[in-house]
Short mmCIF file of N, CA and C in Angstrom, two decimals:
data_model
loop_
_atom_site.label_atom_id
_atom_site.label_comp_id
_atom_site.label_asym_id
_atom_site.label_seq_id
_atom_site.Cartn_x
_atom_site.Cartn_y
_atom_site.Cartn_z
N UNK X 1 -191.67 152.70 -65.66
CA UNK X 1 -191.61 154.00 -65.03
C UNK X 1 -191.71 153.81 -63.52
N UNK X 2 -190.66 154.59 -62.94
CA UNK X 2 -190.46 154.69 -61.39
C UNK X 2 -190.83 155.86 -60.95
N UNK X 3 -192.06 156.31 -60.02
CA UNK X 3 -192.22 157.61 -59.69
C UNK X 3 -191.72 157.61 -58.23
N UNK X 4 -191.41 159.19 -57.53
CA UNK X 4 -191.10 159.16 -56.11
C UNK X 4 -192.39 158.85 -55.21
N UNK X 5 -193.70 159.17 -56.14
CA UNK X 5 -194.64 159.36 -54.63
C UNK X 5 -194.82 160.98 -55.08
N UNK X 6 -196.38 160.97 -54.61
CA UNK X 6 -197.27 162.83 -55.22
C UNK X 6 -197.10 162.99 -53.94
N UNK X 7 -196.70 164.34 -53.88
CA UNK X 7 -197.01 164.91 -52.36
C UNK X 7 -197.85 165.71 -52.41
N UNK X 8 -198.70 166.12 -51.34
CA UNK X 8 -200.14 166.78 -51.44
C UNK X 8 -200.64 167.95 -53.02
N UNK X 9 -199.40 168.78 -52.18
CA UNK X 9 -198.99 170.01 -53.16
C UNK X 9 -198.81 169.66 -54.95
N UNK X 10 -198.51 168.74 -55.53
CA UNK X 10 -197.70 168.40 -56.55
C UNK X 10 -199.26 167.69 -57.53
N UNK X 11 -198.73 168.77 -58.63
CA UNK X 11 -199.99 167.70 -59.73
C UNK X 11 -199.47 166.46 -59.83
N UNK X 12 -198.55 166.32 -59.91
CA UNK X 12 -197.75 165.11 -60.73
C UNK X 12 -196.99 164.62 -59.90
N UNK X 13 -196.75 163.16 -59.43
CA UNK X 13 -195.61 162.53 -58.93
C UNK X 13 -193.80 162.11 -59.56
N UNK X 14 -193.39 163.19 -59.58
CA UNK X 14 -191.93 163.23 -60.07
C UNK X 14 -191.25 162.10 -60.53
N UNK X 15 -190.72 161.93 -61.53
CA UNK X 15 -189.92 160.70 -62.25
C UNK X 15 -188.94 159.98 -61.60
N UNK X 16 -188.62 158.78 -60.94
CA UNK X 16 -187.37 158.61 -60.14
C UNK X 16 -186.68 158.08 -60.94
N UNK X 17 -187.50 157.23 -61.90
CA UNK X 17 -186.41 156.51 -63.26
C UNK X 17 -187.38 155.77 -64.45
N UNK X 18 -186.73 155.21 -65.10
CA UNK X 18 -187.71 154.95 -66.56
C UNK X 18 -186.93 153.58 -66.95
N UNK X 19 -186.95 152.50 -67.35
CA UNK X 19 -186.18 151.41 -67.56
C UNK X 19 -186.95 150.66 -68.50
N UNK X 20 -186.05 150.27 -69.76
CA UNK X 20 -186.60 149.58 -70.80
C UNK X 20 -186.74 147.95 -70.21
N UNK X 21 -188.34 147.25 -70.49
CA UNK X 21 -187.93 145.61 -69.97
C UNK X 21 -187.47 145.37 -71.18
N UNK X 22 -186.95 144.09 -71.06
CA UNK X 22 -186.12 143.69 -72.06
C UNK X 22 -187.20 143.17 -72.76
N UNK X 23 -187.40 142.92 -74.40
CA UNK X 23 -187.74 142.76 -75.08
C UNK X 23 -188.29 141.19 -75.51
N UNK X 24 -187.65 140.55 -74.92
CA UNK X 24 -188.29 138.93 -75.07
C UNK X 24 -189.25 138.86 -73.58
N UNK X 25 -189.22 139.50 -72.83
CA UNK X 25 -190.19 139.26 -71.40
C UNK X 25 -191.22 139.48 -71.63
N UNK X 26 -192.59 138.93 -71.40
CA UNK X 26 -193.94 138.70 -72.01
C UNK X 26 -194.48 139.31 -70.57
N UNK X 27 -195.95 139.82 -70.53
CA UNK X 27 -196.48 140.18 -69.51
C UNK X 27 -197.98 139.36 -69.70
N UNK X 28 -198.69 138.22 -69.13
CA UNK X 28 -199.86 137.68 -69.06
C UNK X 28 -200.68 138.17 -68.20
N UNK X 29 -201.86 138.71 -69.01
CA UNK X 29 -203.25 138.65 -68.05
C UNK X 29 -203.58 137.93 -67.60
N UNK X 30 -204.35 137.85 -66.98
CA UNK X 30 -205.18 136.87 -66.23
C UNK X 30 -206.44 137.37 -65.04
N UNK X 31 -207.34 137.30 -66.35
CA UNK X 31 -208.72 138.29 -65.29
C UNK X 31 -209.93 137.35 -64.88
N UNK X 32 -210.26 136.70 -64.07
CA UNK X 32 -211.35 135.82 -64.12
C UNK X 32 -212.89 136.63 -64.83
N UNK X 33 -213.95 135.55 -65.07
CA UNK X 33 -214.90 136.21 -65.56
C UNK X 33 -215.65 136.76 -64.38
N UNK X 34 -215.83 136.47 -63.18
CA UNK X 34 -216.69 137.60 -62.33
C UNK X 34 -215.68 138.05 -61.39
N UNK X 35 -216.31 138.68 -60.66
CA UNK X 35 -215.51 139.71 -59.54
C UNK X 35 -215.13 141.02 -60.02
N UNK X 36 -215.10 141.73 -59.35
CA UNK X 36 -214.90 143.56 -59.99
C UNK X 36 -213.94 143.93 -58.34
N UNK X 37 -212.94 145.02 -58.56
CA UNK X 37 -212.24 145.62 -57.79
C UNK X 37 -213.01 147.04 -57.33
N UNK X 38 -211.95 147.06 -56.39
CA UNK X 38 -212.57 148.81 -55.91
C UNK X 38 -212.83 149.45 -57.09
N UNK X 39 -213.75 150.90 -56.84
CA UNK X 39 -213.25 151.90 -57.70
C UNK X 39 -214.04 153.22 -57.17
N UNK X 40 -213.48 154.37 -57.83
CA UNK X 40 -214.72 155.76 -57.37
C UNK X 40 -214.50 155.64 -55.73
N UNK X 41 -215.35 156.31 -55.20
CA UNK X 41 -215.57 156.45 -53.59
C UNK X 41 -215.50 155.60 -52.67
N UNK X 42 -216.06 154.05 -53.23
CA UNK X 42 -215.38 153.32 -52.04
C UNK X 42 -213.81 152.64 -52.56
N UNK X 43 -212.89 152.87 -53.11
CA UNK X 43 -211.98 153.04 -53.43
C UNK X 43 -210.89 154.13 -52.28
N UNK X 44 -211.59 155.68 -52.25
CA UNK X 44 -211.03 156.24 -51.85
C UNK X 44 -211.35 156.07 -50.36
N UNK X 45 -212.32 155.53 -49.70
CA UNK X 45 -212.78 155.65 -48.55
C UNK X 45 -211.81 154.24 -48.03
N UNK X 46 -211.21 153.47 -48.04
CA UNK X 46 -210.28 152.41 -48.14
C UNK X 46 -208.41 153.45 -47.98
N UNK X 47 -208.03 153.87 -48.62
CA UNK X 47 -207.22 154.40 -48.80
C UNK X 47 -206.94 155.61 -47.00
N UNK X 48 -205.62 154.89 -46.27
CA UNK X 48 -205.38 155.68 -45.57
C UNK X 48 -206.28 155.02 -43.91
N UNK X 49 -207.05 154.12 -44.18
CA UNK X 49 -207.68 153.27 -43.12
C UNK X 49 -207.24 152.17 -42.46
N UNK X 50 -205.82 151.83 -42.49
CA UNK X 50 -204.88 150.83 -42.66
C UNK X 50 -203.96 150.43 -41.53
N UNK X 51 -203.73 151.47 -40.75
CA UNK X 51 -203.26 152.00 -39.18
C UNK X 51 -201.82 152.03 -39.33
N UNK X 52 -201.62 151.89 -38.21
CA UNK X 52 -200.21 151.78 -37.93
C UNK X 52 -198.94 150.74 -38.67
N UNK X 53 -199.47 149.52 -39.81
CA UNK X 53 -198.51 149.09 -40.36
C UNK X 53 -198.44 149.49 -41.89
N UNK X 54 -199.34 150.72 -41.78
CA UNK X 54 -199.35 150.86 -43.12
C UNK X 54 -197.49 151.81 -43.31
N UNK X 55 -197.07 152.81 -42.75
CA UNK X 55 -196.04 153.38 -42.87
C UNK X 55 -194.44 152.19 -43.12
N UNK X 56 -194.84 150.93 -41.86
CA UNK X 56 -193.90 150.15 -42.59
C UNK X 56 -193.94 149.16 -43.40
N UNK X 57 -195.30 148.89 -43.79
CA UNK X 57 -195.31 148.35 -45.13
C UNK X 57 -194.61 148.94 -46.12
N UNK X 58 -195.44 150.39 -45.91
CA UNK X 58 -195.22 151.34 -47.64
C UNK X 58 -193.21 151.02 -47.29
N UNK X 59 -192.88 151.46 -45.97
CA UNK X 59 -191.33 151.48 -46.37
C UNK X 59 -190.43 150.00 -46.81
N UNK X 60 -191.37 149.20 -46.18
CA UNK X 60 -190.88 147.74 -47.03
C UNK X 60 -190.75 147.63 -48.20
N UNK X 61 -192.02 148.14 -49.08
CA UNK X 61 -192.48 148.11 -50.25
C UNK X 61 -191.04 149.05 -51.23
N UNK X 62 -190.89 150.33 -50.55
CA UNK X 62 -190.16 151.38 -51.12
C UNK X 62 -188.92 150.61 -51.72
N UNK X 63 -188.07 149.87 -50.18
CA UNK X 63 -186.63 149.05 -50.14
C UNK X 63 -186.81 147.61 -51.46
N UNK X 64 -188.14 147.08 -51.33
CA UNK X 64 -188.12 146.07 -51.72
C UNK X 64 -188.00 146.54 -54.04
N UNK X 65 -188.64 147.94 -53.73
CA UNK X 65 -188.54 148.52 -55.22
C UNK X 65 -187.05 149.30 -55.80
N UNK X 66 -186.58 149.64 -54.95
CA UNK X 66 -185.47 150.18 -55.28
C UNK X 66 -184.29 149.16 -55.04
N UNK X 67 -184.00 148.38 -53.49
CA UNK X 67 -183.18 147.52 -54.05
C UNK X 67 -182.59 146.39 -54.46
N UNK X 68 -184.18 145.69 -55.09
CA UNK X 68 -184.35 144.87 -55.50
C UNK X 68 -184.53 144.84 -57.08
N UNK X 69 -186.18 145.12 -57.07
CA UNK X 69 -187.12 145.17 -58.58
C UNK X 69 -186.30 146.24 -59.80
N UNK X 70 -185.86 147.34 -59.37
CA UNK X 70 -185.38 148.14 -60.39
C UNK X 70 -183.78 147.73 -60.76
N UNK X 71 -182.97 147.30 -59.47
CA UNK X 71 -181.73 146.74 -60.03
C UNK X 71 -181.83 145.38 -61.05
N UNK X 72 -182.95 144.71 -60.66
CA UNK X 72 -183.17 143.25 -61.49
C UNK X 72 -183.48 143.70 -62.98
N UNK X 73 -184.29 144.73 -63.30
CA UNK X 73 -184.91 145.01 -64.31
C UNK X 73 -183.47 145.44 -64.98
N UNK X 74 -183.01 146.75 -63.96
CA UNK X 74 -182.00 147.24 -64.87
C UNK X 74 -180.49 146.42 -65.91
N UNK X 75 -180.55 145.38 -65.12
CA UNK X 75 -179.73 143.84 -65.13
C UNK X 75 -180.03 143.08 -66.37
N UNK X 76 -181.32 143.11 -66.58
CA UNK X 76 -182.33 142.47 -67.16
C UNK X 76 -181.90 140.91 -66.74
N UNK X 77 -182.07 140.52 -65.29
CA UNK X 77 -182.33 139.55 -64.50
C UNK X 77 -183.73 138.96 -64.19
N UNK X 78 -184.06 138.06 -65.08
CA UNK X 78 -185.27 137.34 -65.25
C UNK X 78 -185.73 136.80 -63.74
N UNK X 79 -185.24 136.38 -63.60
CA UNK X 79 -185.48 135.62 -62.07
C UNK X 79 -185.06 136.31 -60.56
N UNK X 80 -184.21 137.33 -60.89
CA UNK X 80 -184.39 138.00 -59.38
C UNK X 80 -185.82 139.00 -59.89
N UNK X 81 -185.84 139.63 -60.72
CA UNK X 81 -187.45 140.69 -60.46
C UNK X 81 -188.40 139.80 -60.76
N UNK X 82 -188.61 138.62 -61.27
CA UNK X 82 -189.59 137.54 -60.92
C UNK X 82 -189.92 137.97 -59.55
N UNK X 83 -188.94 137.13 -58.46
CA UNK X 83 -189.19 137.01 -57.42
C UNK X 83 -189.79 138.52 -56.89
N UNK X 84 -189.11 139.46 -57.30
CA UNK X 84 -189.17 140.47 -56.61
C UNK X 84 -190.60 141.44 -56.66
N UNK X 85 -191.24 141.39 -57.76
CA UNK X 85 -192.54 141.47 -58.25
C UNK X 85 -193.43 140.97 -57.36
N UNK X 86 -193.37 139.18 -57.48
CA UNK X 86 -193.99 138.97 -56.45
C UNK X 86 -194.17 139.59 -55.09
N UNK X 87 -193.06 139.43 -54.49
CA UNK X 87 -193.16 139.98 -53.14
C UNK X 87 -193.40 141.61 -53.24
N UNK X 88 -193.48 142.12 -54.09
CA UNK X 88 -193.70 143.24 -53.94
C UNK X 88 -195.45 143.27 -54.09
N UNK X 89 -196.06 142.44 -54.94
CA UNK X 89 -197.26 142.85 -55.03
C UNK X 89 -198.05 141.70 -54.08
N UNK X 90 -197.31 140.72 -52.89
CA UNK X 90 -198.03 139.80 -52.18
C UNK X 90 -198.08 141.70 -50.91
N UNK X 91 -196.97 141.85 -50.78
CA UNK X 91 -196.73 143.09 -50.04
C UNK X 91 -197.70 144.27 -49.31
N UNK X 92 -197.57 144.27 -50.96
CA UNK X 92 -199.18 145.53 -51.50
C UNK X 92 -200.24 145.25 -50.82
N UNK X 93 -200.48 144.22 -51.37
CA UNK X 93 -201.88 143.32 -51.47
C UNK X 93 -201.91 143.22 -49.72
N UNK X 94 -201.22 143.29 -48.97
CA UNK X 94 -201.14 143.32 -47.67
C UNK X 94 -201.55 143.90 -46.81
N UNK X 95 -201.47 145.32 -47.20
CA UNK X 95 -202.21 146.76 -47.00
C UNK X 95 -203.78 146.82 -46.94
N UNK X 96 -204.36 145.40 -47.48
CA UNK X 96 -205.63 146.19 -47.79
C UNK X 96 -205.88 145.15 -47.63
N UNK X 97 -205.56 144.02 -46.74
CA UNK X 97 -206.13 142.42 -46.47
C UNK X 97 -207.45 142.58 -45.73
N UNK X 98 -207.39 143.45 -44.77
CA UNK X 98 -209.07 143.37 -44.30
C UNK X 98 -210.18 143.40 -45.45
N UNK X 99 -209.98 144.63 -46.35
CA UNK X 99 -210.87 144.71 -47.37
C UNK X 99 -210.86 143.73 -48.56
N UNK X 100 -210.14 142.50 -48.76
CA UNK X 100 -210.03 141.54 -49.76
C UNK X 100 -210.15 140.60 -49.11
N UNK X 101 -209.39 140.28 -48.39
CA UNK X 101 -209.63 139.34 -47.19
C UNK X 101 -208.13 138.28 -47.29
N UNK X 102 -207.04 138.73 -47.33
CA UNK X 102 -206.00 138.49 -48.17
C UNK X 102 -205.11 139.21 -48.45
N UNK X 103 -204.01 139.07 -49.50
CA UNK X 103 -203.14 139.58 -50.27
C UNK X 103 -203.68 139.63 -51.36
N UNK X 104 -204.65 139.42 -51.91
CA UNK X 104 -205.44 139.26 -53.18
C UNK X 104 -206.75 139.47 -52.97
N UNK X 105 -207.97 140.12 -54.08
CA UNK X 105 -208.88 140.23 -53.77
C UNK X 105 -209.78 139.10 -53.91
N UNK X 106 -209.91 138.44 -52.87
CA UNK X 106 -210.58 137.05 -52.74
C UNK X 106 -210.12 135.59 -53.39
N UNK X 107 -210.67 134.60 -53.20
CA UNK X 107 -210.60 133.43 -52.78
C UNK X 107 -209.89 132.84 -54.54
N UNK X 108 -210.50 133.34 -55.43
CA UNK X 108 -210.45 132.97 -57.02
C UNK X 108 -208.97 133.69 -57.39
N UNK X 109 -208.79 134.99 -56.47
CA UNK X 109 -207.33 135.54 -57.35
C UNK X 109 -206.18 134.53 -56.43
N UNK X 110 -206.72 134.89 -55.12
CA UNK X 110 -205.49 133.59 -54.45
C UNK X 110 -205.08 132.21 -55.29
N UNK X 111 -206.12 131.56 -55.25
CA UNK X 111 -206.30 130.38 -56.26
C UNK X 111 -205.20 130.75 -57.72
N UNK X 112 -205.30 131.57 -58.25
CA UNK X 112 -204.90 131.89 -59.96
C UNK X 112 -203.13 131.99 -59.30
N UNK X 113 -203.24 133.16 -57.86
CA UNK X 113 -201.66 133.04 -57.80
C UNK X 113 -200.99 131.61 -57.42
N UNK X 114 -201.50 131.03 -56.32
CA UNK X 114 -201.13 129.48 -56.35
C UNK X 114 -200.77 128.46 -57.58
N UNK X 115 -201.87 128.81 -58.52
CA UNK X 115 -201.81 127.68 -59.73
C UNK X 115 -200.88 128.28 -60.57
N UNK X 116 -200.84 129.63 -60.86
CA UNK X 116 -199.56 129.98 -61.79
C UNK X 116 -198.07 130.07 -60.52
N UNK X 117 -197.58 129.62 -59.91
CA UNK X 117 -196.75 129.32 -58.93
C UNK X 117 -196.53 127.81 -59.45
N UNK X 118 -197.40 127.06 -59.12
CA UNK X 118 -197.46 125.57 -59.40
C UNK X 118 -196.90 125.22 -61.10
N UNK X 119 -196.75 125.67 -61.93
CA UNK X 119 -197.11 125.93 -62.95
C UNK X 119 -195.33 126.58 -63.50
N UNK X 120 -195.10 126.80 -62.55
CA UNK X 120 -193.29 127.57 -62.61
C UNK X 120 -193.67 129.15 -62.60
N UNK X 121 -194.24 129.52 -62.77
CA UNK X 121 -194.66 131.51 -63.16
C UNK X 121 -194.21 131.99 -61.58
N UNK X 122 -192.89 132.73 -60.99
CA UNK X 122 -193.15 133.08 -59.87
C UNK X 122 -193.18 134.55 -60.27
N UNK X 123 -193.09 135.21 -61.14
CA UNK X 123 -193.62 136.95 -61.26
C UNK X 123 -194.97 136.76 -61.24
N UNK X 124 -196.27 137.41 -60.42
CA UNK X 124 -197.31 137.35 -60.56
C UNK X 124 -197.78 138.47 -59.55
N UNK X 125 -198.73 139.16 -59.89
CA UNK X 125 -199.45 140.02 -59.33
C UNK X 125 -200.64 140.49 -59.70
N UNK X 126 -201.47 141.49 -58.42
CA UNK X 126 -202.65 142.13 -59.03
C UNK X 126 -202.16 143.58 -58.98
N UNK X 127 -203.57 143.54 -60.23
CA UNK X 127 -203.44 144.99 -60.62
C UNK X 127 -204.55 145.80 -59.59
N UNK X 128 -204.23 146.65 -59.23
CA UNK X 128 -204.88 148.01 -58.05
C UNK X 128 -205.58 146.62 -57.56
N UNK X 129 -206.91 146.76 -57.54
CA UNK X 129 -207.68 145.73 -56.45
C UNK X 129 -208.27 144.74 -57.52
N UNK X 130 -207.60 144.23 -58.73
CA UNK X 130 -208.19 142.99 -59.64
C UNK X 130 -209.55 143.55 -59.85
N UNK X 131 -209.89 142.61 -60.74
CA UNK X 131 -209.95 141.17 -60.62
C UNK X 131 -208.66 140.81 -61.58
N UNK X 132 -207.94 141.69 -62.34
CA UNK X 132 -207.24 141.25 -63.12
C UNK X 132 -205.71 140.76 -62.40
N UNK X 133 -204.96 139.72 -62.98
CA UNK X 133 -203.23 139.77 -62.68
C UNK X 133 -202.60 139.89 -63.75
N UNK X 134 -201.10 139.88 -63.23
CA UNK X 134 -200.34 140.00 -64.29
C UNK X 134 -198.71 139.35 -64.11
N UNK X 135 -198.40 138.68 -64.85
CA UNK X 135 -197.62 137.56 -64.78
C UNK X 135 -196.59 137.64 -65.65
N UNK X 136 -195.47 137.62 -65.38
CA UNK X 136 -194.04 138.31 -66.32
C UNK X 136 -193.52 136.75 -66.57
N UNK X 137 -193.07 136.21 -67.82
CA UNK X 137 -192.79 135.14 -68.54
C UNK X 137 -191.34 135.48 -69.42
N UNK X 138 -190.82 134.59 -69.51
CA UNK X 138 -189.57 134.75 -70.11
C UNK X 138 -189.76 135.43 -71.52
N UNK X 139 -190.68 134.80 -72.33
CA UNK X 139 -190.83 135.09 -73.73
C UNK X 139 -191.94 134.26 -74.03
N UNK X 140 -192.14 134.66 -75.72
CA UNK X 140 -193.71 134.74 -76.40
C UNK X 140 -194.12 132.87 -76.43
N UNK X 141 -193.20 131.92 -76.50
CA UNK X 141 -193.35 130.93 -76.22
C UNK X 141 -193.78 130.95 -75.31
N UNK X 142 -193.15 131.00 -73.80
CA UNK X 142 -193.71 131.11 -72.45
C UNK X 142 -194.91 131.27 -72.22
N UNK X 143 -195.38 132.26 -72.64
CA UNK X 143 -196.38 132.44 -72.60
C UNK X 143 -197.58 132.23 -73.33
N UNK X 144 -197.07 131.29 -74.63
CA UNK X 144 -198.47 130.78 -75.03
C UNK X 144 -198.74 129.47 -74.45
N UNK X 145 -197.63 128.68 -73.30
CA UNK X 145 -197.53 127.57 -72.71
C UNK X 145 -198.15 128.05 -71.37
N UNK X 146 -197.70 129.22 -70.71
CA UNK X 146 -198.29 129.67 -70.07
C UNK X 146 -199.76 129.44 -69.96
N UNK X 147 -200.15 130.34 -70.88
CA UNK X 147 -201.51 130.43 -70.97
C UNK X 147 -202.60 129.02 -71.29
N UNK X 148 -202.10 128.49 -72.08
CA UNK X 148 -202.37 127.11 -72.37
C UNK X 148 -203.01 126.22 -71.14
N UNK X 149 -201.57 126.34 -70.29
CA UNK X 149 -201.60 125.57 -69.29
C UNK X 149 -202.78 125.89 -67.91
N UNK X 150 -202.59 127.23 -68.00
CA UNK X 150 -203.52 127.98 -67.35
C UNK X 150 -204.76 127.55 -67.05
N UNK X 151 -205.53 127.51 -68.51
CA UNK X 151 -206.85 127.25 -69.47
C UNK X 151 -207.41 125.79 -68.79
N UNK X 152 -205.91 124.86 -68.90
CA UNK X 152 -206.40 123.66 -69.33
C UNK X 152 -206.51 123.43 -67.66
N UNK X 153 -205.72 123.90 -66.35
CA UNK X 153 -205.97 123.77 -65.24
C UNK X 153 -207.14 124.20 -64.59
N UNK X 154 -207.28 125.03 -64.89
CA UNK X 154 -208.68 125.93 -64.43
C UNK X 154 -209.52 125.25 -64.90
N UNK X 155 -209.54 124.96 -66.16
CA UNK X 155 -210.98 124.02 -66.52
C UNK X 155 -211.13 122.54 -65.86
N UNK X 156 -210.13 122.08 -65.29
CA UNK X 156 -209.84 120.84 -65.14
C UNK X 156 -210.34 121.22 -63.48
N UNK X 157 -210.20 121.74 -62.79
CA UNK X 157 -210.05 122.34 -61.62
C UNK X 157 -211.40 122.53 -61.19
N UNK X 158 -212.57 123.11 -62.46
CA UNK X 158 -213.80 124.02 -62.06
C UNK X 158 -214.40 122.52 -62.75
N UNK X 159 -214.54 121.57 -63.56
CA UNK X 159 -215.22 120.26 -63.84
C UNK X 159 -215.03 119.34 -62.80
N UNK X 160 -213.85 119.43 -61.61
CA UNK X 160 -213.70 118.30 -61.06
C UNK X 160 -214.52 118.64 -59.72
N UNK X 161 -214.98 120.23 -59.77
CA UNK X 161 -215.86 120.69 -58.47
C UNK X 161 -216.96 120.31 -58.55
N UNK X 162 -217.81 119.96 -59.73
CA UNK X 162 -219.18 119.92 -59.99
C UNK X 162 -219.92 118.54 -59.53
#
């Protein structure tokens, strides 16, 4: 689902389009066990504090969704809305780098996007302010290799710190 954007007035943000993903494309979590995202009041107190690049972000963001991410999807082009995902949610994540300190909310989600990069996964993103991501894979294989691989890096990664 593609919305235009709520304008003050409007309960609801209007439909711009609706697009089936194709059916073998897998979507992976990936939530570490600590860290928590915005939420409630300091959530909203964040929102709109952003200055002057926030207008051409959001319009980067807009171009980069319409004519990119939704033509790829509509295509069902695995590898251009890969890419395009990404940059759309390194983008995002851009907006609010003072308060994460980053494109991601801290040091552990950066890390997860790097290693699933390394790993071949270039669709990857966070969700609103994490801790969770989410990672688009070709199919259900993919992603139990995916995940696998994930597991076995991270653990390999957090034993070789100690």
């Amino acid at each position: 689902l593609v919305e235009r954007g709520k304008a003050p007035d409007e309960p609801l943000s209007p439909l711009d389009c609706r697009l089936d993903i194709p059916t073998e494309w897998r979507f992976v979590l990936l939530r570490p066990t600590q860290g928590e995202g915005l939420s409630g009041d300091a959530e909203l107190s964040v929102f709109g504090t952003n200055g002057s690049d926030e207008e051409a972000i959001s319009q980067q963001l807009r171009e980069e969704l319409r004519l990119r991410m939704v033509p790829a999807m509509a295509r069902g082009d695995f590898q251009a809305f890969s890419e395009s995902l990404y940059a759309f949610g390194h983008r995002s994540g851009l907006l609010f780098s003072k308060e994460q300190g980053g494109p991601y909310n801290g040091p552990t989600l950066q890390g997860l996007v790097e290693l699933a990069h390394q790993l071949g996964v270039q669709g990857i993103a966070q969700s609103s302010w994490g801790p969770t991501l989410f990672a688009v894979v070709r199919n259900h294989v993919t992603a139990v290799e995916f995940e696998r691989a994930m597991i076995d890096r991270k653990s390999t990664r957090l034993n070789s710190s100690h």
